[in-house]
Amino acid sequence: YVLDKSNFLNLCEYFGGCNITIPTINELEILLNGLLLYQYIDIDRLSYEQAIANITLTENLRDVKESYHKIKEVLSTYDIQPRT
């Protein structure tokens, strides 16, 4: 009842036979704030204190910092170039 027929069929087409986990709203907020920290610190070159002040925390700062470090670790293994 959450998806209409077309979107449900798309979901089955892409993920049929796979086990997937849908994040909770809290997990999604942690990930998004971790990505924001990455943007502010590693791309915009803000200080850690400025970056923390710029995000709206509704969850545990420790979890957001862990997410940031995992994101940084994963992204460090890729050579990402801007589109031209």
Short mmCIF file of C-alpha atoms in Angstrom, two decimals:
data_model
loop_
_atom_site.label_atom_id
_atom_site.label_comp_id
_atom_site.label_asym_id
_atom_site.label_seq_id
_atom_site.Cartn_x
_atom_site.Cartn_y
_atom_site.Cartn_z
CA TYR A 1 0.00 0.00 0.00
CA VAL A 2 3.02 2.29 0.20
CA LEU A 3 3.87 2.13 -3.50
CA ASP A 4 1.61 2.39 -6.50
CA LYS A 5 1.64 -0.48 -9.02
CA SER A 6 4.22 1.08 -11.35
CA ASN A 7 6.70 1.88 -8.58
CA PHE A 8 6.19 -1.52 -6.97
CA LEU A 9 6.99 -3.23 -10.27
CA ASN A 10 10.09 -1.02 -10.66
CA LEU A 11 11.20 -2.03 -7.17
CA CYS A 12 10.73 -5.71 -8.06
CA GLU A 13 12.58 -5.24 -11.37
CA TYR A 14 15.64 -3.67 -9.74
CA PHE A 15 15.77 -5.58 -6.46
CA GLY A 16 13.81 -8.76 -7.14
CA GLY A 17 15.45 -11.70 -5.36
CA CYS A 18 17.70 -9.45 -3.25
CA ASN A 19 17.60 -8.81 0.45
CA ILE A 20 17.55 -5.08 1.08
CA THR A 21 17.34 -3.03 4.25
CA ILE A 22 15.46 0.25 4.25
CA PRO A 23 17.02 2.73 6.68
CA THR A 24 15.02 4.31 9.46
CA ILE A 25 14.45 8.06 9.38
CA ASN A 26 17.04 8.42 12.16
CA GLU A 27 19.62 6.38 10.22
CA LEU A 28 18.98 8.49 7.12
CA GLU A 29 19.42 11.72 9.11
CA ILE A 30 22.72 10.43 10.52
CA LEU A 31 23.96 9.57 7.03
CA LEU A 32 22.87 12.91 5.57
CA ASN A 33 24.56 14.84 8.38
CA GLY A 34 27.69 12.73 7.88
CA LEU A 35 27.63 13.69 4.21
CA LEU A 36 27.16 17.34 5.16
CA LEU A 37 30.20 17.15 7.44
CA TYR A 38 32.18 15.69 4.56
CA GLN A 39 31.02 18.53 2.29
CA TYR A 40 31.81 21.24 4.83
CA ILE A 41 35.16 19.88 6.05
CA ASP A 42 36.70 18.12 3.07
CA ILE A 43 35.28 20.10 0.15
CA ASP A 44 34.43 23.56 1.51
CA ARG A 45 37.43 23.46 3.91
CA LEU A 46 35.52 24.72 6.94
CA SER A 47 36.91 24.00 10.38
CA TYR A 48 35.40 21.10 12.29
CA GLU A 49 33.76 23.52 14.72
CA GLN A 50 32.22 25.57 11.89
CA ALA A 51 30.97 22.42 10.16
CA ILE A 52 29.30 21.13 13.34
CA ALA A 53 27.70 24.54 13.90
CA ASN A 54 26.27 24.45 10.36
CA ILE A 55 24.39 21.18 10.71
CA THR A 56 21.13 20.70 12.56
CA LEU A 57 21.55 17.80 14.93
CA THR A 58 18.47 15.89 15.93
CA GLU A 59 20.50 12.78 16.67
CA ASN A 60 23.64 11.74 18.51
CA LEU A 61 26.74 13.69 17.43
CA ARG A 62 28.86 10.59 18.02
CA ASP A 63 26.84 8.65 15.42
CA VAL A 64 27.16 11.50 12.91
CA LYS A 65 30.95 11.62 13.45
CA GLU A 66 31.17 7.84 12.93
CA SER A 67 29.16 8.19 9.73
CA TYR A 68 31.45 11.00 8.54
CA HIS A 69 34.57 8.89 9.13
CA LYS A 70 33.06 5.90 7.29
CA ILE A 71 32.08 8.14 4.37
CA LYS A 72 35.57 9.64 4.29
CA GLU A 73 37.13 6.16 4.33
CA VAL A 74 34.95 4.92 1.48
CA LEU A 75 35.43 8.03 -0.66
CA SER A 76 39.21 7.94 -0.16
CA THR A 77 39.34 4.73 -2.22
CA TYR A 78 37.81 6.42 -5.28
CA ASP A 79 39.20 9.01 -7.66
CA ILE A 80 36.13 11.15 -8.20
CA GLN A 81 36.45 13.78 -10.90
CA PRO A 82 33.97 16.59 -11.54
CA ARG A 83 31.91 16.36 -14.70
CA THR A 84 33.04 18.58 -17.51
#
